[in-house]
Amino acid sequence: MWENFDTEQEVGQKLDYSPVPWSEYFDQMEDVSVGPSDSRDVFRIYKAGNDGPLLVLLHGGGHSGLSWAVFTVTIASRVICRVLAMDLRGHGATLVRQSSDFSTQTMSSDVANVIRACYGEAPPPVVLIGHGVGGAIAVHTASNMLVPNTVGLVAIDVVEGSAMEALHSIQNFLKLRPKSFQSMEHAIEWSVKSGQIRNLESARVSMTGQIKRCEVEGTDSVDSTPDMASPVPDVVVEHNEELFDQTYVSDKENAATDVRCEPSEDQPGVYKWRIDLSKSEKYWDGWFRGTSHLFLSCNLPKLLLLAGIDRLDRDLTIGQMQGRFMMQVLPPCGHAVQEDRPEKVAEAVASFLLRHKFAEPRRESTGSQQFD
């Protein structure tokens, strides 16, 4: 189940790049309306489980709630819990009025509003879990105490120091990506071969939240480069993969200029990115500056999961030595940690939940990995 692309390729299997529906991993999909009745924002959410703590899962830039699909099944097999994975502002199938407002204040409020709409003013015990930009939003949401009954915080591969150093390279990385794909299968294949998502199963369910099928309305609307562009060279992927999930923007301003996102039977569709990540540059600094201090100052049990020990900055290194949070460095993987290594992330999160008595183990579970 957890074989990666390289392993399957080595044994000569024909790989299946077809998309897999959300229903294979979640119990429900809902569109939640928040705000005044005459001008509501609508957020797409995916839910699983009916008992235990509520794990609120916040994805990285460019992804969607579907990036937590495989993780959701895996964590649910270890502990009794509920999951709410939401498409953040401008991502996935979420539709908002202020589509260009990606400030931490607005995005943190979105999280609180969605939880309130689903569970009222007294939700079950909440554990905020965020990856990349979603991790920064989780930190801001927790530090501002926006969600009642928040009991824990998990940040996945988001560190202020390394993020701030990497900001200048993001635009170059985005330019290297193909702008369009001939099919969803081609997009899934590209995501795996380029190293964006290193787990084929994860890519098959989550890429549908990253790209959309749009009708071509002019010969200049589709990128002139081949739909299946050559995979990004390894040196580029390794240097920049952590940047991809640290950018945000909505494409709703330019969606109508060259494509109509309602394919017809007589005109073939082309698949394009749901959001134009390059236009979010003015928010990049605000997402990450000060997050290490906020993370350390949150008076909650905290867990930091990293793709590599080199991600740690000075403040977090000192805080970790002082025992102010739990930390685990995962086996080699890319920035899309919960997609590349869903079992390892689930083991770490389950151990965190059990240690603090937030959740009870599944009886059929063989136990969770313990922290040193």
Short mmCIF file of C-alpha atoms in Angstrom, two decimals:
data_model
loop_
_atom_site.label_atom_id
_atom_site.label_comp_id
_atom_site.label_asym_id
_atom_site.label_seq_id
_atom_site.Cartn_x
_atom_site.Cartn_y
_atom_site.Cartn_z
CA MET A 1 0.00 0.00 0.00
CA TRP A 2 2.80 2.38 0.82
CA GLU A 3 5.14 1.50 -2.04
CA ASN A 4 6.67 4.60 -3.58
CA PHE A 5 7.15 5.34 -7.25
CA ASP A 6 10.80 4.27 -7.42
CA THR A 7 10.12 0.88 -5.83
CA GLU A 8 7.26 0.12 -8.22
CA GLN A 9 9.29 1.23 -11.19
CA GLU A 10 12.17 -1.05 -10.24
CA VAL A 11 10.01 -4.16 -10.26
CA GLY A 12 8.65 -3.26 -13.68
CA GLN A 13 5.02 -2.75 -12.76
CA LYS A 14 2.80 -0.63 -14.95
CA LEU A 15 1.88 2.31 -12.76
CA ASP A 16 -1.70 3.49 -12.42
CA TYR A 17 -1.94 7.28 -12.55
CA SER A 18 -5.74 7.44 -12.59
CA PRO A 19 -7.36 9.67 -9.93
CA VAL A 20 -9.03 8.19 -6.84
CA PRO A 21 -12.17 9.79 -5.33
CA TRP A 22 -12.25 11.42 -1.90
CA SER A 23 -14.86 8.89 -0.74
CA GLU A 24 -12.19 6.20 -0.53
CA TYR A 25 -10.67 8.04 2.44
CA PHE A 26 -13.26 10.33 4.06
CA ASP A 27 -16.80 9.69 5.36
CA GLN A 28 -18.28 13.00 4.24
CA MET A 29 -17.67 15.99 2.00
CA GLU A 30 -19.50 19.23 2.81
CA ASP A 31 -19.60 22.85 1.69
CA VAL A 32 -19.79 25.00 4.82
CA SER A 33 -21.13 28.57 4.60
CA VAL A 34 -19.82 31.23 6.99
CA GLY A 35 -20.39 34.95 7.35
CA PRO A 36 -23.46 37.18 6.80
CA SER A 37 -26.37 35.59 4.95
CA ASP A 38 -26.12 38.06 2.06
CA SER A 39 -22.40 37.57 1.44
CA ARG A 40 -21.27 34.19 2.61
CA ASP A 41 -17.97 32.42 2.05
CA VAL A 42 -18.18 28.72 1.28
CA PHE A 43 -15.47 26.33 2.44
CA ARG A 44 -15.13 22.74 1.22
CA ILE A 45 -14.41 20.30 4.05
CA TYR A 46 -13.82 16.57 4.35
CA LYS A 47 -14.77 14.71 7.52
CA ALA A 48 -14.20 11.30 9.08
CA GLY A 49 -15.00 9.74 12.46
CA ASN A 50 -17.65 10.44 15.09
CA ASP A 51 -15.84 10.18 18.43
CA GLY A 52 -12.71 11.40 20.16
CA PRO A 53 -10.77 14.63 19.66
CA LEU A 54 -11.23 16.72 16.53
CA LEU A 55 -8.12 16.87 14.38
CA VAL A 56 -8.35 20.03 12.25
CA LEU A 57 -6.03 19.51 9.27
CA LEU A 58 -4.66 22.53 7.38
CA HIS A 59 -2.85 21.86 4.10
CA GLY A 60 0.13 23.59 2.51
CA GLY A 61 0.10 26.15 -0.30
CA GLY A 62 -1.32 24.99 -3.61
CA HIS A 63 -2.76 21.80 -2.11
CA SER A 64 -6.20 21.09 -0.63
CA GLY A 65 -7.84 19.13 2.16
CA LEU A 66 -7.31 16.05 0.00
CA SER A 67 -3.60 16.13 0.82
CA TRP A 68 -4.62 14.57 4.18
CA ALA A 69 -6.60 11.68 2.64
CA VAL A 70 -4.16 8.81 3.17
CA PHE A 71 -3.07 10.22 6.54
CA THR A 72 -6.73 10.29 7.67
CA VAL A 73 -7.24 6.57 7.07
CA THR A 74 -3.95 5.78 8.75
CA ILE A 75 -4.45 7.88 11.91
CA ALA A 76 -8.00 6.55 12.28
CA SER A 77 -6.63 3.01 12.34
CA ARG A 78 -4.45 3.91 15.33
CA VAL A 79 -6.56 6.14 17.58
CA ILE A 80 -10.22 7.05 18.04
CA CYS A 81 -10.57 10.53 16.60
CA ARG A 82 -12.54 12.84 14.33
CA VAL A 83 -11.00 14.56 11.31
CA LEU A 84 -11.92 17.83 9.60
CA ALA A 85 -9.71 18.60 6.61
CA MET A 86 -10.60 21.94 4.98
CA ASP A 87 -9.73 23.61 1.71
CA LEU A 88 -8.17 26.88 2.78
CA ARG A 89 -9.03 30.25 1.27
CA GLY A 90 -8.46 30.27 -2.49
CA HIS A 91 -7.70 26.55 -2.61
CA GLY A 92 -9.53 23.45 -3.74
CA ALA A 93 -13.28 23.98 -4.05
CA THR A 94 -13.51 26.84 -1.54
CA LEU A 95 -15.21 30.04 -2.78
CA VAL A 96 -14.68 33.32 -0.90
CA ARG A 97 -15.52 36.97 -1.56
CA GLN A 98 -12.11 38.45 -0.70
CA SER A 99 -10.21 35.95 -2.79
CA SER A 100 -6.97 37.95 -2.71
CA ASP A 101 -6.79 38.41 1.08
CA PHE A 102 -4.32 35.85 2.41
CA SER A 103 -3.28 37.61 5.59
CA THR A 104 -2.66 35.40 8.60
CA GLN A 105 -5.45 37.20 10.45
CA THR A 106 -8.02 36.44 7.74
CA MET A 107 -6.94 32.85 7.23
CA SER A 108 -6.86 32.14 10.97
CA SER A 109 -10.37 33.58 11.24
CA ASP A 110 -11.47 31.27 8.41
CA VAL A 111 -10.38 28.24 10.43
CA ALA A 112 -12.23 29.44 13.52
CA ASN A 113 -15.38 30.27 11.50
CA VAL A 114 -15.50 26.84 9.86
CA ILE A 115 -15.11 25.02 13.18
CA ARG A 116 -17.81 27.22 14.73
CA ALA A 117 -20.16 26.54 11.82
CA CYS A 118 -19.67 22.80 12.21
CA TYR A 119 -19.56 22.42 16.00
CA GLY A 120 -20.92 25.63 17.54
CA GLU A 121 -19.26 27.41 20.45
CA ALA A 122 -18.38 24.17 22.29
CA PRO A 123 -16.51 21.89 19.89
CA PRO A 124 -14.90 18.63 20.98
CA PRO A 125 -11.25 18.88 22.12
CA VAL A 126 -9.43 20.36 19.11
CA VAL A 127 -5.91 19.55 17.94
CA LEU A 128 -4.73 21.93 15.21
CA ILE A 129 -2.44 20.21 12.70
CA GLY A 130 -0.90 22.20 9.86
CA HIS A 131 1.63 21.59 7.11
CA GLY A 132 3.77 24.31 5.53
CA VAL A 133 1.70 27.49 5.28
CA GLY A 134 -1.12 25.58 6.96
CA GLY A 135 1.25 25.00 9.88
CA ALA A 136 1.88 28.75 10.16
CA ILE A 137 -1.89 29.38 10.12
CA ALA A 138 -2.35 26.71 12.81
CA VAL A 139 0.25 28.48 14.97
CA HIS A 140 -1.46 31.86 14.54
CA THR A 141 -4.89 30.35 15.23
CA ALA A 142 -3.66 28.69 18.42
CA SER A 143 -1.63 31.65 19.68
CA ASN A 144 -4.62 33.98 19.28
CA MET A 145 -6.92 31.46 20.99
CA LEU A 146 -9.46 31.71 18.20
CA VAL A 147 -10.86 28.18 18.59
CA PRO A 148 -12.49 27.18 21.90
CA ASN A 149 -11.28 23.96 23.52
CA THR A 150 -8.00 23.81 21.58
CA VAL A 151 -5.85 21.31 23.45
CA GLY A 152 -2.87 20.66 21.17
CA LEU A 153 -0.82 21.97 18.23
CA VAL A 154 1.13 20.07 15.58
CA ALA A 155 3.30 21.89 13.01
CA ILE A 156 4.68 19.88 10.10
CA ASP A 157 7.80 21.07 8.28
CA VAL A 158 7.29 24.77 8.91
CA VAL A 159 10.25 26.62 10.44
CA GLU A 160 10.61 30.38 10.35
CA GLY A 161 14.34 30.50 9.74
CA SER A 162 14.53 28.17 6.75
CA ALA A 163 11.28 29.53 5.29
CA MET A 164 12.50 33.14 5.38
CA GLU A 165 15.79 32.17 3.74
CA ALA A 166 13.98 30.34 0.95
CA LEU A 167 11.45 33.00 -0.02
CA HIS A 168 13.63 34.55 -2.75
CA SER A 169 13.67 31.24 -4.68
CA ILE A 170 9.94 30.61 -4.85
CA GLN A 171 9.21 32.54 -8.04
CA ASN A 172 11.98 30.73 -9.91
CA PHE A 173 10.60 27.39 -8.82
CA LEU A 174 7.07 28.25 -9.92
CA LYS A 175 8.31 29.21 -13.39
CA LEU A 176 9.75 25.72 -13.84
CA ARG A 177 6.39 23.99 -13.45
CA PRO A 178 4.31 23.13 -16.52
CA LYS A 179 1.39 25.53 -16.80
CA SER A 180 -1.08 22.96 -18.07
CA PHE A 181 -1.65 19.22 -18.46
CA GLN A 182 -3.42 17.21 -21.12
CA SER A 183 -5.20 15.09 -18.52
CA MET A 184 -5.51 14.45 -14.81
CA GLU A 185 -3.40 11.31 -15.30
CA HIS A 186 -0.58 13.40 -16.79
CA ALA A 187 -0.71 15.76 -13.81
CA ILE A 188 -0.51 12.89 -11.34
CA GLU A 189 2.40 11.38 -13.26
CA TRP A 190 4.23 14.72 -13.27
CA SER A 191 3.70 15.23 -9.55
CA VAL A 192 5.29 11.89 -8.74
CA LYS A 193 8.15 12.03 -11.26
CA SER A 194 9.06 15.61 -10.33
CA GLY A 195 9.19 14.77 -6.63
CA GLN A 196 6.39 17.12 -5.59
CA ILE A 197 4.54 14.14 -4.10
CA ARG A 198 6.66 11.03 -3.65
CA ASN A 199 3.84 8.64 -2.78
CA LEU A 200 1.75 7.52 -5.76
CA GLU A 201 -1.32 6.71 -3.68
CA SER A 202 -1.32 10.18 -2.17
CA ALA A 203 -0.84 11.83 -5.56
CA ARG A 204 -3.79 9.97 -7.07
CA VAL A 205 -6.23 11.42 -4.56
CA SER A 206 -4.70 14.83 -3.80
CA MET A 207 -3.81 16.15 -7.27
CA THR A 208 -7.51 16.56 -8.04
CA GLY A 209 -7.50 19.35 -5.46
CA GLN A 210 -4.58 21.13 -7.13
CA ILE A 211 -5.68 21.32 -10.76
CA LYS A 212 -8.97 21.92 -12.54
CA ARG A 213 -10.33 21.18 -15.97
CA CYS A 214 -10.88 24.35 -17.98
CA GLU A 215 -12.09 24.91 -21.50
CA VAL A 216 -9.71 26.59 -23.93
CA GLU A 217 -11.19 29.76 -25.41
CA GLY A 218 -8.26 30.88 -27.48
CA THR A 219 -5.10 29.44 -28.93
CA ASP A 220 -2.99 31.60 -26.64
CA SER A 221 -4.70 30.48 -23.45
CA VAL A 222 -2.77 27.24 -23.09
CA ASP A 223 0.90 27.21 -22.35
CA SER A 224 2.92 26.52 -25.48
CA THR A 225 5.22 24.13 -23.65
CA PRO A 226 4.37 20.42 -23.80
CA ASP A 227 1.65 19.33 -21.39
CA MET A 228 3.92 16.66 -19.98
CA ALA A 229 6.98 18.77 -19.43
CA SER A 230 10.16 16.99 -18.48
CA PRO A 231 10.45 16.37 -14.74
CA VAL A 232 12.22 19.14 -12.88
CA PRO A 233 15.92 18.24 -12.49
CA ASP A 234 16.66 16.64 -9.14
CA VAL A 235 18.87 19.49 -8.02
CA VAL A 236 16.01 21.94 -8.53
CA VAL A 237 13.44 19.74 -6.84
CA GLU A 238 15.63 19.07 -3.83
CA HIS A 239 16.48 22.75 -3.43
CA ASN A 240 13.00 24.12 -3.87
CA GLU A 241 10.46 21.44 -2.99
CA GLU A 242 9.83 22.91 0.45
CA LEU A 243 8.94 26.25 -1.13
CA PHE A 244 6.03 25.02 -3.17
CA ASP A 245 3.81 24.45 -0.17
CA GLN A 246 4.65 27.83 1.35
CA THR A 247 2.79 30.06 -1.11
CA TYR A 248 -0.82 31.14 -1.44
CA VAL A 249 -3.03 33.01 -3.89
CA SER A 250 -6.39 32.67 -5.58
CA ASP A 251 -6.83 32.59 -9.33
CA LYS A 252 -10.38 33.82 -9.25
CA GLU A 253 -9.33 37.24 -10.57
CA ASN A 254 -7.80 35.84 -13.76
CA ALA A 255 -9.82 32.67 -14.23
CA ALA A 256 -12.20 34.32 -16.68
CA THR A 257 -9.57 35.97 -18.86
CA ASP A 258 -8.47 32.97 -20.88
CA VAL A 259 -10.35 29.88 -19.72
CA ARG A 260 -13.90 28.99 -18.83
CA CYS A 261 -13.93 26.35 -16.13
CA GLU A 262 -16.99 24.50 -17.37
CA PRO A 263 -15.91 21.95 -19.99
CA SER A 264 -18.37 21.14 -22.76
CA GLU A 265 -18.82 17.95 -24.72
CA ASP A 266 -17.74 19.49 -28.03
CA GLN A 267 -14.62 21.22 -26.79
CA PRO A 268 -11.77 19.35 -25.08
CA GLY A 269 -10.66 20.41 -21.65
CA VAL A 270 -7.21 21.34 -20.45
CA TYR A 271 -6.09 20.98 -16.84
CA LYS A 272 -4.56 23.99 -15.15
CA TRP A 273 -3.51 24.91 -11.63
CA ARG A 274 -6.41 26.06 -9.48
CA ILE A 275 -4.43 28.99 -8.12
CA ASP A 276 -1.74 31.33 -9.36
CA LEU A 277 0.74 30.97 -6.54
CA SER A 278 3.12 33.61 -7.88
CA LYS A 279 0.69 36.45 -7.13
CA SER A 280 0.81 35.91 -3.36
CA GLU A 281 4.31 37.32 -2.91
CA LYS A 282 3.28 40.22 -0.68
CA TYR A 283 2.04 37.74 1.94
CA TRP A 284 5.05 35.45 2.05
CA ASP A 285 6.95 37.36 4.72
CA GLY A 286 3.89 37.72 6.96
CA TRP A 287 3.13 34.03 6.99
CA PHE A 288 6.41 33.00 8.56
CA ARG A 289 8.02 35.95 10.33
CA GLY A 290 7.70 35.43 14.08
CA THR A 291 6.17 31.95 13.86
CA SER A 292 8.96 30.30 15.88
CA HIS A 293 8.32 32.67 18.79
CA LEU A 294 4.56 32.19 18.52
CA PHE A 295 4.95 28.41 18.41
CA LEU A 296 7.14 28.40 21.50
CA SER A 297 4.88 30.78 23.41
CA CYS A 298 1.67 28.77 22.83
CA ASN A 299 0.70 27.35 26.21
CA LEU A 300 -0.33 24.02 24.70
CA PRO A 301 1.26 20.60 24.23
CA LYS A 302 3.12 20.94 20.93
CA LEU A 303 4.66 18.64 18.36
CA LEU A 304 7.01 19.63 15.53
CA LEU A 305 7.55 17.16 12.70
CA LEU A 306 10.39 17.84 10.28
CA ALA A 307 11.54 16.38 6.98
CA GLY A 308 15.15 17.09 8.02
CA ILE A 309 17.07 18.31 11.07
CA ASP A 310 18.58 21.10 8.95
CA ARG A 311 15.17 22.80 9.01
CA LEU A 312 15.61 23.92 12.65
CA ASP A 313 16.35 27.59 13.31
CA ARG A 314 18.04 29.03 16.41
CA ASP A 315 14.92 29.72 18.47
CA LEU A 316 13.48 26.27 17.89
CA THR A 317 16.82 24.60 18.55
CA ILE A 318 17.01 26.29 21.95
CA GLY A 319 13.35 25.54 22.68
CA GLN A 320 13.81 21.90 21.79
CA MET A 321 16.82 21.62 24.09
CA GLN A 322 14.71 23.12 26.87
CA GLY A 323 11.99 20.53 26.31
CA ARG A 324 9.33 23.09 25.38
CA PHE A 325 7.86 20.88 22.65
CA MET A 326 8.07 17.37 21.26
CA MET A 327 9.93 16.91 18.01
CA GLN A 328 10.55 14.13 15.54
CA VAL A 329 12.60 14.06 12.36
CA LEU A 330 10.96 11.73 9.87
CA PRO A 331 12.64 9.33 7.45
CA PRO A 332 13.83 10.86 4.16
CA CYS A 333 10.97 12.51 2.32
CA GLY A 334 10.06 15.70 0.52
CA HIS A 335 8.27 18.74 1.88
CA ALA A 336 4.85 17.09 1.35
CA VAL A 337 5.55 15.10 4.51
CA GLN A 338 2.10 13.77 5.30
CA GLU A 339 1.69 12.66 1.69
CA ASP A 340 5.14 11.15 1.22
CA ARG A 341 5.18 9.34 4.57
CA PRO A 342 1.58 9.11 5.83
CA GLU A 343 2.26 6.10 8.05
CA LYS A 344 5.20 7.73 9.82
CA VAL A 345 3.31 11.00 10.33
CA ALA A 346 0.31 9.08 11.66
CA GLU A 347 2.53 7.14 14.07
CA ALA A 348 4.05 10.36 15.40
CA VAL A 349 0.69 12.14 15.76
CA ALA A 350 -0.89 9.08 17.40
CA SER A 351 1.93 8.90 19.92
CA PHE A 352 1.46 12.60 20.69
CA LEU A 353 -2.30 12.17 21.17
CA LEU A 354 -1.88 9.12 23.40
CA ARG A 355 0.89 10.62 25.51
CA HIS A 356 -1.27 13.62 26.41
CA LYS A 357 -4.39 11.45 26.78
CA PHE A 358 -6.20 13.38 24.06
CA ALA A 359 -7.29 10.15 22.38
CA GLU A 360 -7.72 6.45 23.10
CA PRO A 361 -6.02 3.76 21.05
CA ARG A 362 -7.93 1.54 18.69
CA ARG A 363 -8.18 -1.92 20.21
CA GLU A 364 -7.03 -3.49 16.97
CA SER A 365 -4.09 -1.09 16.77
CA THR A 366 -0.68 -2.64 17.33
CA GLY A 367 0.50 0.43 19.17
CA SER A 368 2.16 3.67 18.19
CA GLN A 369 5.76 4.65 17.90
CA GLN A 370 7.08 6.26 21.06
CA PHE A 371 9.28 9.33 21.19
CA ASP A 372 12.76 9.09 22.60
#
